[in-house]
Short mmCIF file of C-alpha atoms in Angstrom, two decimals:
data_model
loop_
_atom_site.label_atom_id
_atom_site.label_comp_id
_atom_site.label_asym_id
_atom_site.label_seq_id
_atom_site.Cartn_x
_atom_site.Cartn_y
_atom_site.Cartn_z
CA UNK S 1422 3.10 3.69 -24.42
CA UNK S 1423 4.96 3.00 -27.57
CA UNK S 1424 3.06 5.81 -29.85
CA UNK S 1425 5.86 8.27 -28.88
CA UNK S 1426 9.27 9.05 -29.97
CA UNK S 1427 12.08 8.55 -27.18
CA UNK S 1428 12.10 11.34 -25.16
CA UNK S 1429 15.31 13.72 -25.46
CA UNK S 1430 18.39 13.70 -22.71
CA UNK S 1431 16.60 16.98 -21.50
CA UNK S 1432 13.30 15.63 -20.66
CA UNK S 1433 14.45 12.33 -19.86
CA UNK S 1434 16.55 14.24 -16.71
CA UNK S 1435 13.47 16.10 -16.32
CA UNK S 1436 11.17 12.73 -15.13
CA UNK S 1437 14.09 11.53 -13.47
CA UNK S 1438 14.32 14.70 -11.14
CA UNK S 1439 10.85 14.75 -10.72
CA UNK S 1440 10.22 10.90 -10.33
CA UNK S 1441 13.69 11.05 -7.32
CA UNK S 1442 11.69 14.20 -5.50
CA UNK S 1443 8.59 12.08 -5.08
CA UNK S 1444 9.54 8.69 -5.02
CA UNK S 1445 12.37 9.40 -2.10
CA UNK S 1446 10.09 10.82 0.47
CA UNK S 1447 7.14 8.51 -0.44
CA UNK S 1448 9.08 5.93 0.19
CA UNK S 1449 10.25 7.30 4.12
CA UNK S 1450 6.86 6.89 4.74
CA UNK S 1451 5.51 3.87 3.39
CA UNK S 1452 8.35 2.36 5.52
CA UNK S 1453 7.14 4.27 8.46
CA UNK S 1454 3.84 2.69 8.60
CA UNK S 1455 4.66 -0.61 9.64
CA UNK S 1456 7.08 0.67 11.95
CA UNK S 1457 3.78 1.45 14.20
CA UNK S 1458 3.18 -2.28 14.47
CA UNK S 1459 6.42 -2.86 15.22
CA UNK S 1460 7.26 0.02 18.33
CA UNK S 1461 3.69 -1.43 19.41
CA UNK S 1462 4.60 -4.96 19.76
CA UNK S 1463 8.28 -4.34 20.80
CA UNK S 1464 6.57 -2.56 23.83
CA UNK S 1465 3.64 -5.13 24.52
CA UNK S 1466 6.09 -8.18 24.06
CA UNK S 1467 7.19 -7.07 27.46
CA UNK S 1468 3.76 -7.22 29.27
CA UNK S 1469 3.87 -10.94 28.49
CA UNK S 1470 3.48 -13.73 25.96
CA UNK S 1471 -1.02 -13.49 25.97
CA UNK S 1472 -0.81 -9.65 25.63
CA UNK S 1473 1.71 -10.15 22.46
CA UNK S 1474 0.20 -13.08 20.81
CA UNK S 1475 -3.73 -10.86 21.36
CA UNK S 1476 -1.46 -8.12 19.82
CA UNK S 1477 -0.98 -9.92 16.95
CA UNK S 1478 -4.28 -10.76 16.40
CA UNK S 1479 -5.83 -7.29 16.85
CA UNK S 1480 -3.49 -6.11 14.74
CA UNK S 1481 -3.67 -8.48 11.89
CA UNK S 1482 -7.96 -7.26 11.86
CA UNK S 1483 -6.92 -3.46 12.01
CA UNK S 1484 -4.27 -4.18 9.14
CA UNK S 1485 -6.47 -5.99 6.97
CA UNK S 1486 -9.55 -3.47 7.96
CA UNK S 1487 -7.85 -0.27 6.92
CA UNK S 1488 -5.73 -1.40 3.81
CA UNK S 1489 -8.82 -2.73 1.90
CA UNK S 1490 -9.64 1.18 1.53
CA UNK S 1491 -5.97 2.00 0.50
CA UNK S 1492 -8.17 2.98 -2.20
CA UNK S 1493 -8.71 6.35 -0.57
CA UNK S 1494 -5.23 7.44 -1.23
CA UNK S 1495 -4.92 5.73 -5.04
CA UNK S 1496 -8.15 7.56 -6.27
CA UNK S 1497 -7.60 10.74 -4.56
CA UNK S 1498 -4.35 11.00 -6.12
CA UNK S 1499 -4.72 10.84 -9.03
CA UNK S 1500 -8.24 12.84 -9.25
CA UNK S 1501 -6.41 15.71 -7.13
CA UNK S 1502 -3.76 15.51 -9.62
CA UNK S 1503 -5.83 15.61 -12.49
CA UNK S 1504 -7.34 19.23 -11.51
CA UNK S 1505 -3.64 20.53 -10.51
CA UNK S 1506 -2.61 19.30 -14.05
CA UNK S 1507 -5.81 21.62 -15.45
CA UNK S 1508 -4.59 24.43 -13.37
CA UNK S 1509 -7.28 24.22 -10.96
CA UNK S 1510 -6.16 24.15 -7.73
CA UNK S 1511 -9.58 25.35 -5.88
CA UNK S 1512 -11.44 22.18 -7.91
CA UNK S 1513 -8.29 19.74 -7.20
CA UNK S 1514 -8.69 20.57 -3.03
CA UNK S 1515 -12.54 20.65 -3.25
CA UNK S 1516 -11.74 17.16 -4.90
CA UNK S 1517 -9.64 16.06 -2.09
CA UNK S 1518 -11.95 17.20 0.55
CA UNK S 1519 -14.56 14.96 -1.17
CA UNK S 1520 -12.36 12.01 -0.62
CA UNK S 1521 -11.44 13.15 3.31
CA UNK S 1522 -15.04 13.11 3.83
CA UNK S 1523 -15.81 9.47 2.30
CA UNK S 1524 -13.14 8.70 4.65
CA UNK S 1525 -14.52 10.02 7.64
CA UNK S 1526 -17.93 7.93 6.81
CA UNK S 1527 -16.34 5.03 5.99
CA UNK S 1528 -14.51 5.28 9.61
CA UNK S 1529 -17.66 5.48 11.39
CA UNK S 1530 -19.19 2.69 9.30
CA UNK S 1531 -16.33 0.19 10.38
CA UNK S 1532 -16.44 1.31 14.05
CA UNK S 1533 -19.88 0.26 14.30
CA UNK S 1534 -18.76 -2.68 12.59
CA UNK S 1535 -16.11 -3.66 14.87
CA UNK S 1536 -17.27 -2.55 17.96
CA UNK S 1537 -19.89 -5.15 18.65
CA UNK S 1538 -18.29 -7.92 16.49
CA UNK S 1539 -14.68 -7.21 18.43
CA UNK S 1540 -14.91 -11.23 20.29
CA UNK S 1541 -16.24 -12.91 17.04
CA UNK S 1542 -13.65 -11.37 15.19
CA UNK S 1543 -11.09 -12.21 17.63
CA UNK S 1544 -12.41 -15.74 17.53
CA UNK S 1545 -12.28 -15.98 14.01
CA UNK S 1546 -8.52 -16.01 13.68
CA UNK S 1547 -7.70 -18.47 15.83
CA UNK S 1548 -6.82 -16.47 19.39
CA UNK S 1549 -6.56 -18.50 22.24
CA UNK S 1550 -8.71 -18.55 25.42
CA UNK S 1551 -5.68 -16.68 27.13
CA UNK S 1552 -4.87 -14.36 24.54
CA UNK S 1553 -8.38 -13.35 23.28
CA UNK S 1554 -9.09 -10.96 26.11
CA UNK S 1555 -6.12 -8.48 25.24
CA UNK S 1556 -7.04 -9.00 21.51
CA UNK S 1557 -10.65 -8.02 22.28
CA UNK S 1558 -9.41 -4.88 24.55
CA UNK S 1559 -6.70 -3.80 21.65
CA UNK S 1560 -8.97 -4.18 18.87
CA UNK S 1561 -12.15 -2.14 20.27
CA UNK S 1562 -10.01 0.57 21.49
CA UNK S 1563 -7.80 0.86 18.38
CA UNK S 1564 -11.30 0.64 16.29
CA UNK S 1565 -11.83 3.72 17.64
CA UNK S 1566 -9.02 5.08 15.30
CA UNK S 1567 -9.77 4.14 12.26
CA UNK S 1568 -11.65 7.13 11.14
CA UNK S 1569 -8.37 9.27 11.67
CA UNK S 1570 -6.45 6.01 9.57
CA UNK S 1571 -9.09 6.64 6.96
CA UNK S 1572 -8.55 10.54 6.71
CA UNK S 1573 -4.83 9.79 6.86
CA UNK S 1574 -5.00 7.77 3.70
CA UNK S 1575 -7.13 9.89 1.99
CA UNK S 1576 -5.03 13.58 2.85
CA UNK S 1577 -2.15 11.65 1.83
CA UNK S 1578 -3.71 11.19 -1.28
CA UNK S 1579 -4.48 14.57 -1.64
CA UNK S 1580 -1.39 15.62 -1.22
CA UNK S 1581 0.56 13.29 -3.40
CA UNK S 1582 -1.93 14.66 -6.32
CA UNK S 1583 -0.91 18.44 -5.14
CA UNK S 1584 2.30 16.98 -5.79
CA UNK S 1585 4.11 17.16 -2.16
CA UNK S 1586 5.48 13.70 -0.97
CA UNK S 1587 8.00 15.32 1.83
CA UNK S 1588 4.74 16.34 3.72
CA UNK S 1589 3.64 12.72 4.63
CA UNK S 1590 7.05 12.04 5.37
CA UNK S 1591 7.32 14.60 7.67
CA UNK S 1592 3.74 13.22 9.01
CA UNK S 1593 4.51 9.94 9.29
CA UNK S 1594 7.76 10.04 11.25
CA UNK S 1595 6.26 12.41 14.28
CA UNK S 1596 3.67 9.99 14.15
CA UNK S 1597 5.81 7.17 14.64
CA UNK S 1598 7.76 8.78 17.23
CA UNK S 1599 4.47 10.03 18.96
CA UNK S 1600 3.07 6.57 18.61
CA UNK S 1601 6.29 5.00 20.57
CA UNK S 1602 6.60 7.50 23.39
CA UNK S 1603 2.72 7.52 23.43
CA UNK S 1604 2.90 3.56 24.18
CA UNK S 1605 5.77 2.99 26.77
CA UNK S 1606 4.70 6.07 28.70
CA UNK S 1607 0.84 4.86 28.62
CA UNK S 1608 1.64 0.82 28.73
CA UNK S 1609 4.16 0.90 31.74
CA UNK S 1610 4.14 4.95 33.21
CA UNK S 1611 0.10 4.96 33.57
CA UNK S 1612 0.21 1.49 33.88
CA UNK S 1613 -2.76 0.72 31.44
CA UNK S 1614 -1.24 -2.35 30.04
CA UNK S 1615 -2.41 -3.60 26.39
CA UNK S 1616 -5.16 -0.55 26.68
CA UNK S 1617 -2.64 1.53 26.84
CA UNK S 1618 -1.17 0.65 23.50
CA UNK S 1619 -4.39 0.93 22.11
CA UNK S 1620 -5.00 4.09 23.49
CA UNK S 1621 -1.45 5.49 22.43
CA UNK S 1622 -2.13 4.02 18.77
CA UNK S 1623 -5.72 6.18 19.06
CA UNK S 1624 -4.23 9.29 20.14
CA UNK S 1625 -0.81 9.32 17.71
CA UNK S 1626 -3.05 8.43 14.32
CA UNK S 1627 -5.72 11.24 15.46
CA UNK S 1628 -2.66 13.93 15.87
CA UNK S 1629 -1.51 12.77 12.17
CA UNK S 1630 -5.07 13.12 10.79
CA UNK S 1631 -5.45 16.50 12.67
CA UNK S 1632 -2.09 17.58 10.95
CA UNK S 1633 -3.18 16.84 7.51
CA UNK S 1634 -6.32 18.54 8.03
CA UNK S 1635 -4.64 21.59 9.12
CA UNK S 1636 -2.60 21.27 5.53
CA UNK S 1637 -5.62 20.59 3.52
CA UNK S 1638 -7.79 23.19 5.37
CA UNK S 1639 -4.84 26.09 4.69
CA UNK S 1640 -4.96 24.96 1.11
CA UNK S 1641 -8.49 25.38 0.81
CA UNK S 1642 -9.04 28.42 2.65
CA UNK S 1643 -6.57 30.26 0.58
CA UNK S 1644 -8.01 28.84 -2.70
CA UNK S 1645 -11.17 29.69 -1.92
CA UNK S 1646 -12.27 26.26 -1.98
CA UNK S 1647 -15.10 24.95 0.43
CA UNK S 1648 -14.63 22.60 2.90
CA UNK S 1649 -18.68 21.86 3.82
CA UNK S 1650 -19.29 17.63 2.29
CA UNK S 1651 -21.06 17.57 -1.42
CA UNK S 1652 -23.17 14.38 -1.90
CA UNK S 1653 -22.45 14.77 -5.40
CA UNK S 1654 -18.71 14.91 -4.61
CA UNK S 1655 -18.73 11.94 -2.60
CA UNK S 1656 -21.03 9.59 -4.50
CA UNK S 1657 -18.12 10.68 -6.94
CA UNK S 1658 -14.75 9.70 -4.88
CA UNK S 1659 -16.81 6.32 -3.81
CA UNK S 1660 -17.76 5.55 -7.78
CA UNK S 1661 -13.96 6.09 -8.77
CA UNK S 1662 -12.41 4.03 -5.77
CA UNK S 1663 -15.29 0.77 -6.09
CA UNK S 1664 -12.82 -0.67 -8.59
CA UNK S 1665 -9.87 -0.11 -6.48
CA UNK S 1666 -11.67 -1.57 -3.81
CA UNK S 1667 -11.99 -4.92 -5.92
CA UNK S 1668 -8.74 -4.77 -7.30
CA UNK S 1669 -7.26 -4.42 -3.40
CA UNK S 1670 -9.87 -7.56 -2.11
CA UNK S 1671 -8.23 -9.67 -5.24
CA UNK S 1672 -4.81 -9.04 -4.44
CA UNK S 1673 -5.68 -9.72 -0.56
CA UNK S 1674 -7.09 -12.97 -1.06
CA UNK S 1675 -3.91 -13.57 -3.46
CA UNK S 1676 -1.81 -13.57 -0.41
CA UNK S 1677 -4.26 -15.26 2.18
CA UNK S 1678 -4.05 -18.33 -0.25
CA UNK S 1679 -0.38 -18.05 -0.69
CA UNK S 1680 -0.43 -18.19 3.37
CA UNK S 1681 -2.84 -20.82 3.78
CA UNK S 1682 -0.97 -22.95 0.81
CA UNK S 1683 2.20 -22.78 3.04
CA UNK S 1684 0.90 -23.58 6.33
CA UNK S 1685 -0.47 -26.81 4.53
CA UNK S 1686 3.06 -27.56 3.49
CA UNK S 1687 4.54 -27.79 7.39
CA UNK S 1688 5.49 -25.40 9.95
CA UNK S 1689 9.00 -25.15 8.73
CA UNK S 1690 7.38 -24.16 5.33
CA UNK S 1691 4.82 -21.82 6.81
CA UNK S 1692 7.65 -20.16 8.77
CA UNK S 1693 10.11 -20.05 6.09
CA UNK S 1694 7.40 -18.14 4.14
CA UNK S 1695 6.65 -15.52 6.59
CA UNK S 1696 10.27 -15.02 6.04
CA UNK S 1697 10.12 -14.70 2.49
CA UNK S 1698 7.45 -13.00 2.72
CA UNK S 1699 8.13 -9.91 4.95
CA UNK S 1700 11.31 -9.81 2.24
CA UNK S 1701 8.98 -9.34 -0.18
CA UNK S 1702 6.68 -6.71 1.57
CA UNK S 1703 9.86 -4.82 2.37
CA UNK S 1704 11.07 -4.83 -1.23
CA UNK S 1705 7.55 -3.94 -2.52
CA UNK S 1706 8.09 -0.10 -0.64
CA UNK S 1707 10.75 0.70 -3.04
CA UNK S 1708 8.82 -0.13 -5.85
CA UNK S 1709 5.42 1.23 -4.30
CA UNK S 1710 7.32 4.52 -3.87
CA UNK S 1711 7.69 4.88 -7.95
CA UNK S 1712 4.60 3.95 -8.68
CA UNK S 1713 3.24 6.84 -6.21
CA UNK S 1714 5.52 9.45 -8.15
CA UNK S 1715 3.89 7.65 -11.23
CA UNK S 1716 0.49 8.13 -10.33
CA UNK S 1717 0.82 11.78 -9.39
CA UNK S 1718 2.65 13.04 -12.61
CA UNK S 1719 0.46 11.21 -14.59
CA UNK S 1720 -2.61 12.69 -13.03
CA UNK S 1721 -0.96 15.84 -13.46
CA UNK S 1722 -0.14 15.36 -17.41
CA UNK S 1723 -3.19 14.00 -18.57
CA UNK S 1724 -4.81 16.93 -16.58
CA UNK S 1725 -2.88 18.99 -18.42
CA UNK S 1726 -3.94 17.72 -21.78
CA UNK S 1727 -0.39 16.70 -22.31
CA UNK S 1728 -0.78 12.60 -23.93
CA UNK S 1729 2.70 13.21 -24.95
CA UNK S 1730 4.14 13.81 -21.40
CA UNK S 1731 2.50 11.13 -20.04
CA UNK S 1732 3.18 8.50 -22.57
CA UNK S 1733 6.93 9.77 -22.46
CA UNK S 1734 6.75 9.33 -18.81
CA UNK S 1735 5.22 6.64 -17.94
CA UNK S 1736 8.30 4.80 -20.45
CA UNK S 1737 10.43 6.67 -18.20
CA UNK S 1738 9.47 5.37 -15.49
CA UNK S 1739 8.94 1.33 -16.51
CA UNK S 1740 12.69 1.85 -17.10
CA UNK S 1741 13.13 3.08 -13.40
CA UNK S 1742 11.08 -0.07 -12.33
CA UNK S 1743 13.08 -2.45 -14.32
CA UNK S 1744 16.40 -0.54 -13.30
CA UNK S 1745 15.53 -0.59 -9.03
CA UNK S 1746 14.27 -4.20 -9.88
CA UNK S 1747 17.36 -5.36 -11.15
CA UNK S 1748 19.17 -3.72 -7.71
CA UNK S 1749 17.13 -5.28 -5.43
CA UNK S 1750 17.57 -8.36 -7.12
CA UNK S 1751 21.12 -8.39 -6.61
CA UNK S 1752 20.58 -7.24 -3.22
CA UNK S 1753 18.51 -9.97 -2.44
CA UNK S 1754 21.30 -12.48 -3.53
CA UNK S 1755 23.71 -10.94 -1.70
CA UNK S 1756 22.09 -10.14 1.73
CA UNK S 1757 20.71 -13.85 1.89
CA UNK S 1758 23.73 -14.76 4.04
CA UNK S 1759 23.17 -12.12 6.46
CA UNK S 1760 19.20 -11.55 5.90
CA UNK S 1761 17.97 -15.45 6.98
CA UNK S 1762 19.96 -15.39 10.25
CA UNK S 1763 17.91 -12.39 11.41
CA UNK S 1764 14.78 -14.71 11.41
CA UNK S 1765 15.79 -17.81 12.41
CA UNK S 1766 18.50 -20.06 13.73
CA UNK S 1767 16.44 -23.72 12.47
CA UNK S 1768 18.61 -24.83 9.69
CA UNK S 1769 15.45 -26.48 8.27
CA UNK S 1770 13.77 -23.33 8.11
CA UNK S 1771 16.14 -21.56 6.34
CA UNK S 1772 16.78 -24.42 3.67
CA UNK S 1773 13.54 -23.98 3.30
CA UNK S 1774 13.72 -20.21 2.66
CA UNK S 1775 16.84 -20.32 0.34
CA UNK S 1776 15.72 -21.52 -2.85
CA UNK S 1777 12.02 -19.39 -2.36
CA UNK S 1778 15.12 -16.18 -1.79
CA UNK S 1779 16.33 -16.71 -5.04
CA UNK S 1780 12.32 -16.76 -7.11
CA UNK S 1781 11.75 -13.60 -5.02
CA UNK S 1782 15.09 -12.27 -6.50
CA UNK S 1783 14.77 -13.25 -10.11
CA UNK S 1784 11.30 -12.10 -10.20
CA UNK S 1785 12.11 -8.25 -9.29
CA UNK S 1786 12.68 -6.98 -12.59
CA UNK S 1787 8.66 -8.00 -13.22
CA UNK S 1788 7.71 -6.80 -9.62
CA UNK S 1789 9.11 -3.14 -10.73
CA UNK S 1790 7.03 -3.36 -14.41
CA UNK S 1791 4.19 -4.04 -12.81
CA UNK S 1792 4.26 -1.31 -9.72
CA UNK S 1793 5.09 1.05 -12.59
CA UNK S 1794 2.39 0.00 -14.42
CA UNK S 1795 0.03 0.15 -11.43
CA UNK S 1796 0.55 3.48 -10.50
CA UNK S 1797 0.62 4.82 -13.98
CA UNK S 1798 -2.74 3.20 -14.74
CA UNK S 1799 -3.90 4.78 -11.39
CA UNK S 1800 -3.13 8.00 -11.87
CA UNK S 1801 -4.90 7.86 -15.51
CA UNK S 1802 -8.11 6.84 -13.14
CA UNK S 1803 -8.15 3.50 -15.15
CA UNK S 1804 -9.31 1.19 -12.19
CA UNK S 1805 -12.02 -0.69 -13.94
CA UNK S 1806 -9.58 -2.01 -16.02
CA UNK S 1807 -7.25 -2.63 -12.85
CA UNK S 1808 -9.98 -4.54 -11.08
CA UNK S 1809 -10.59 -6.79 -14.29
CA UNK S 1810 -6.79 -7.40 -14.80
CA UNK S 1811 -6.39 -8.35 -11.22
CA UNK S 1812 -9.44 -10.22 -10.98
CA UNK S 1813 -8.25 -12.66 -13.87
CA UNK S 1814 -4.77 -12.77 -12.02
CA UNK S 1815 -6.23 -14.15 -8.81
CA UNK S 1816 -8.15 -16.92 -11.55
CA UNK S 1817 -4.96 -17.87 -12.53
CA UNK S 1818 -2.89 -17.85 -9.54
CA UNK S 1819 -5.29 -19.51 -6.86
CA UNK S 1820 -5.85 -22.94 -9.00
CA UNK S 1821 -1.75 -22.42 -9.68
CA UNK S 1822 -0.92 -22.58 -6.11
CA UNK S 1823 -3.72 -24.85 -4.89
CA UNK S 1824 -1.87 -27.21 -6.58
CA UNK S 1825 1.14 -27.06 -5.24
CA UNK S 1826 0.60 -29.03 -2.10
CA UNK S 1827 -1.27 -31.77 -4.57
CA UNK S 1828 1.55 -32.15 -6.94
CA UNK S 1829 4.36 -32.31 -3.73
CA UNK S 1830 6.07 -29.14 -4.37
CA UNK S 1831 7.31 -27.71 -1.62
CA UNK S 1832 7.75 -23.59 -1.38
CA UNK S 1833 9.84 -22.84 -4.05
CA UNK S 1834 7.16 -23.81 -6.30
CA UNK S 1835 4.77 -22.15 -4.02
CA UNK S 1836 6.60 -18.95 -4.59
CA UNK S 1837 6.71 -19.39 -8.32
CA UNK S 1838 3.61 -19.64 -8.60
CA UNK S 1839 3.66 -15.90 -6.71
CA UNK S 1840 6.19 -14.95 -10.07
CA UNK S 1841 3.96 -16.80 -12.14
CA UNK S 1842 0.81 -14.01 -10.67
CA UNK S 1843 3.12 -11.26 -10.69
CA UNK S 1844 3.94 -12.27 -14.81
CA UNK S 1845 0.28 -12.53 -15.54
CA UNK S 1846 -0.44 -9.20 -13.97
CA UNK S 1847 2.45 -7.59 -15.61
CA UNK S 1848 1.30 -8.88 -19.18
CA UNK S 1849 -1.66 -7.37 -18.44
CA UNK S 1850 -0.94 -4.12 -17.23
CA UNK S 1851 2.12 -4.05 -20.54
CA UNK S 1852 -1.43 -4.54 -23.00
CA UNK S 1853 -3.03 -2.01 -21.75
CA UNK S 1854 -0.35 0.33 -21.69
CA UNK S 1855 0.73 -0.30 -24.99
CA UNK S 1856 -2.73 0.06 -26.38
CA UNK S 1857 -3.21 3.99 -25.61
CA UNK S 1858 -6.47 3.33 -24.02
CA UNK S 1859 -5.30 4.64 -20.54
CA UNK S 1860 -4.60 8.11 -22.67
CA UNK S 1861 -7.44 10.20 -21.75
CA UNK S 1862 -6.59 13.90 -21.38
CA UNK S 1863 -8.71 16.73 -19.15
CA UNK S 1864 -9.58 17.41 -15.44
CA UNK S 1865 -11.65 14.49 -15.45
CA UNK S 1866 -11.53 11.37 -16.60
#
């Protein structure tokens, strides 16, 4: 990263313009997507309080289920974005189909997964003898989604590698507003109660996969590229997203042991950090959202054979990180007033929350390096490197906050050590961007 010279004003408004036109509409619809979860229990908390808490239960397995293969999207973007950068375009959508296709057999894997394990699973987490039923019901219909989530995830990757972000924006919002009208008129018109939510879920994710398809199938048919599946192709897109897979797992179980530190501390601690922590989610799109635009012009440079470009902006775009970093920092600071009385009115809890407010907010700056750096590294289809990096991360981090509770610190030190994992990650995500290694130039990697 530092073998080039600064880039001029010209190209640095170049990256700018280019990082604004993807970043902006990626981010509309990462924020969409947990807007489903939201119109779904907004409508459900009405049916009662064993239909919302079985909600919450079925939707915590469905949540965790689909975003362990988020890898779909990361690894299709930037191998569809590699070919685009080569000037291939027939190669870069036969390399996208590849990836809707692991999707779609992946999908059908987990269905026959969850189907018969639906009441275990339900079990597993806790659900109570009232609530389980409507978890059970929720889960096994929704289950029957999740080959359309898949496909979703992957399209979207192949269009973020074609380099069109506005499209899954455009997605994502009629599926949201399908999803909501799908749900109140299914849940109280047809009268289908927590099914019905299901069953509107089902239906509004199958009309977004069937959209993308209809993009991706245009694409191909007028690049001549074919649509039928290629072994060879898939065994591929399932080779480059394994170390995705085990970056995704690490960070996962980074956050179930941040959770499960916390609700040792006390409820008001374990409350107060599902606070912070849906703060910290939220904040995380508007990073996430760069480090999409990264991943898709840096596919698209190295594909290109341009080392220069990407070095120049990938530094480019660590400054963008650091910049939005330092904004949402002092948003943070500055919304706490307003922000904690949205969550809760127990004084305790938010005492609680305040001090872990102001580790989330000095420890933006790093959060935007390392999305940055994450998405760049993606996009030069370095994840074995990822998965080790984030592997070591969750050594540090797990005996960090383990001993939190052991040493009587409460959750401010819980949530530095989160800064402390976020530091670690971005040290090592800075070393391997400064060492050049990430540079490799051509259609594939």
């Amino acid at each position: 990263m530092t073998q080039a010279a600064a880039p001029p004003a010209a190209s640095r408004r170049q990256h700018d313009r280019e990082i604004v036109a993807l970043a902006v509409p990626a981010f509309g619809a990462l924020v969409a997507e947990p807007l489903f979860v939201m119109a779904d229990s907004a409508i459900v908390g009405h049916l009662g309080t064993a239909q919302l808490a079985g909600l919450g239960v079925a939707s915590a397995l469905l949540t965790t289920a689909v975003s362990i293969f988020v890898f779909l999207a990361y690894a299709t973007t930037a191998a569809v974005a590699r070919r685009v950068g080569a000037g291939d375009l027939p190669a870069a959508i036969r390399q996208g189909m590849d990836g809707i296709w692991l999707a779609l057999i992946l999908g059908v894997a987990v269905i026959a997964a969850v189907l018969p394990t639906a009441p275990a699973l339900v079990e597993f987490f806790g659900a109570s003898n009232t609530a389980a039923p409507h978890a059970t019901t929720y889960l096994r219909i929704s289950a029957l989604g999740i080959p359309a989530m898949l496909v979703v995830l992957a399209a979207t990757g192949v269009l973020r590698g074609l380099q069109d972000t506005r499209t899954p924006l455009y997605v994502a919002v009629a599926g949201f507003v399908a999803n909501a009208a799908l749900n109140a008129g299914l849940v109280y018109g047809a009268g289908l109660g927590i099914a019905g939510s299901a069953w509107g879920t089902v239906i509004a994710q199958c009309g977004m996969a069937a959209a993308y398809l209809v993009v991706v199938i245009r694409g191909a048919r007028r690049h001549g590229a074919s649509l039928r599946p290629d072994a060879v192709g898939i065994r591929s897109s399932a080779q480059a997203g394994a170390p995705l897979l085990v970056r995704t797992l690490s960070l996962r179980a980074v956050l179930m042991i941040a959770t499960a530190v916390a609700a040792r501390l006390g409820d008001a601690d374990i409350a107060a950090h599902q606070i912070v922590l849906s703060l910290w989610s939220l904040l995380a799109f508007a990073l996430d959202a760069i480090a999409i635009a990264g991943q898709a012009i840096i596919g698209r440079c190295l594909g290109a054979g341009d080392a220069q470009g990407a070095r120049a902006a990938c530094r480019r775009m660590v400054e963008w990180g650091i910049a939005v970093g330092v904004v949402l920092a002092l948003l943070v600071v500055i919304s706490r007033p307003v922000f904690l009385p949205l969550f809760t009115g127990d004084q305790v809890v938010k005492d609680a929350a305040l001090p872990a407010l102001l580790v989330v907010a000095l420890s933006q700056p790093v959060c935007g390096i390392v999305f940055v750096l994450d998405g760049v590294l993606m996009g030069a289809g370095d994840g074995p490197y990822l998965a080790r990096a984030m592997v070591l991360t969750l050594a540090v981090f797990a005996p960090a906050a383990l001993l939190v509770p052991a040493l009587g610190g409460g959750l401010t030190a819980l949530w530095g050590a989160m800064t402390l994992m976020m530091v670690v990650r971005m040290l090592t995500l800075w070393l391997r961007a400064r060492s050049g290694h990430w540079v490799v130039t051509g259609a594939t990697r």
